Amino acid sequence: MTELKEFVNGMSKRNESIWNKIVPFFKEEKLLKSEYFAEENKTARHIAFLKTGVVRAFFTNQEAKSYN
């Protein structure tokens, strides 16, 4: 959570009492290789901040052609 706090404070500093209220809404999770963060025809209900690694964003059209 330290990285997220530093990132946000870099844009707009927050005091500790605000952070104590915000932190419960966040949790660290890991995606496994080939696991999807969001999927077609499903409502996205989360946002994410990438701590390490690489993700690929793509979509596939009706002709089955993928675009990165």
Coordinates of C-alpha atoms in Angstrom, one line a residue:
M1 CA 0.0 0.0 0.0
T2 CA 3.0 2.3 0.4
E3 CA 3.5 2.6 -3.3
L4 CA -0.1 3.7 -3.8
K5 CA 0.1 6.2 -1.0
E6 CA 3.3 7.7 -2.5
F7 CA 1.8 7.8 -6.0
V8 CA -1.4 9.7 -4.8
N9 CA 0.5 12.0 -2.5
G10 CA 2.8 12.9 -5.4
M11 CA -0.3 14.4 -7.1
S12 CA -2.2 15.7 -4.1
K13 CA -0.9 15.3 -0.6
R14 CA -3.3 13.6 1.9
N15 CA -2.9 13.6 5.7
E16 CA -2.9 10.4 7.7
S17 CA -6.5 10.7 8.9
I18 CA -7.7 10.7 5.3
W19 CA -5.4 7.7 4.5
N20 CA -6.8 5.8 7.5
K21 CA -10.3 6.2 5.9
I22 CA -9.2 5.4 2.4
V23 CA -7.0 2.3 3.0
P24 CA -9.9 -0.1 3.8
F25 CA -11.2 0.3 0.3
F26 CA -8.0 -1.1 -1.3
K27 CA -6.4 -4.6 -1.2
E28 CA -3.4 -6.0 -2.9
E29 CA -4.2 -8.8 -5.4
K30 CA -2.1 -10.7 -7.9
L31 CA -3.1 -11.8 -11.4
L32 CA -1.7 -15.1 -12.6
K33 CA -0.3 -15.5 -16.1
S34 CA -3.2 -15.8 -18.6
E35 CA -5.7 -14.5 -16.1
Y36 CA -8.0 -11.7 -17.1
F37 CA -8.6 -8.5 -15.2
A38 CA -11.7 -7.5 -17.3
E39 CA -13.7 -9.6 -19.7
E40 CA -16.0 -8.9 -22.7
N41 CA -19.7 -8.6 -21.9
K42 CA -19.0 -8.4 -18.1
T43 CA -19.5 -5.2 -16.1
A44 CA -16.2 -4.0 -14.6
R45 CA -16.5 -3.5 -10.9
H46 CA -12.9 -2.8 -10.0
I47 CA -10.0 -0.4 -10.8
A48 CA -6.4 -1.3 -10.5
F49 CA -3.0 0.2 -10.0
L50 CA -0.2 -1.9 -11.5
K51 CA 2.6 -2.4 -9.0
T52 CA 4.9 -4.6 -11.0
G53 CA 4.8 -6.6 -14.2
V54 CA 3.1 -6.1 -17.6
V55 CA -0.4 -6.4 -18.8
R56 CA -1.8 -6.6 -22.3
A57 CA -4.9 -4.7 -23.2
F58 CA -6.7 -5.9 -26.4
F59 CA -10.0 -6.5 -28.1
T60 CA -11.2 -8.9 -30.7
N61 CA -13.5 -7.7 -33.5
Q62 CA -16.4 -9.7 -35.1
E63 CA -14.0 -11.2 -37.6
A64 CA -11.8 -12.6 -34.8
K65 CA -9.0 -10.1 -35.4
S66 CA -7.3 -9.0 -32.2
Y67 CA -6.0 -5.4 -31.7
N68 CA -3.5 -4.5 -28.9

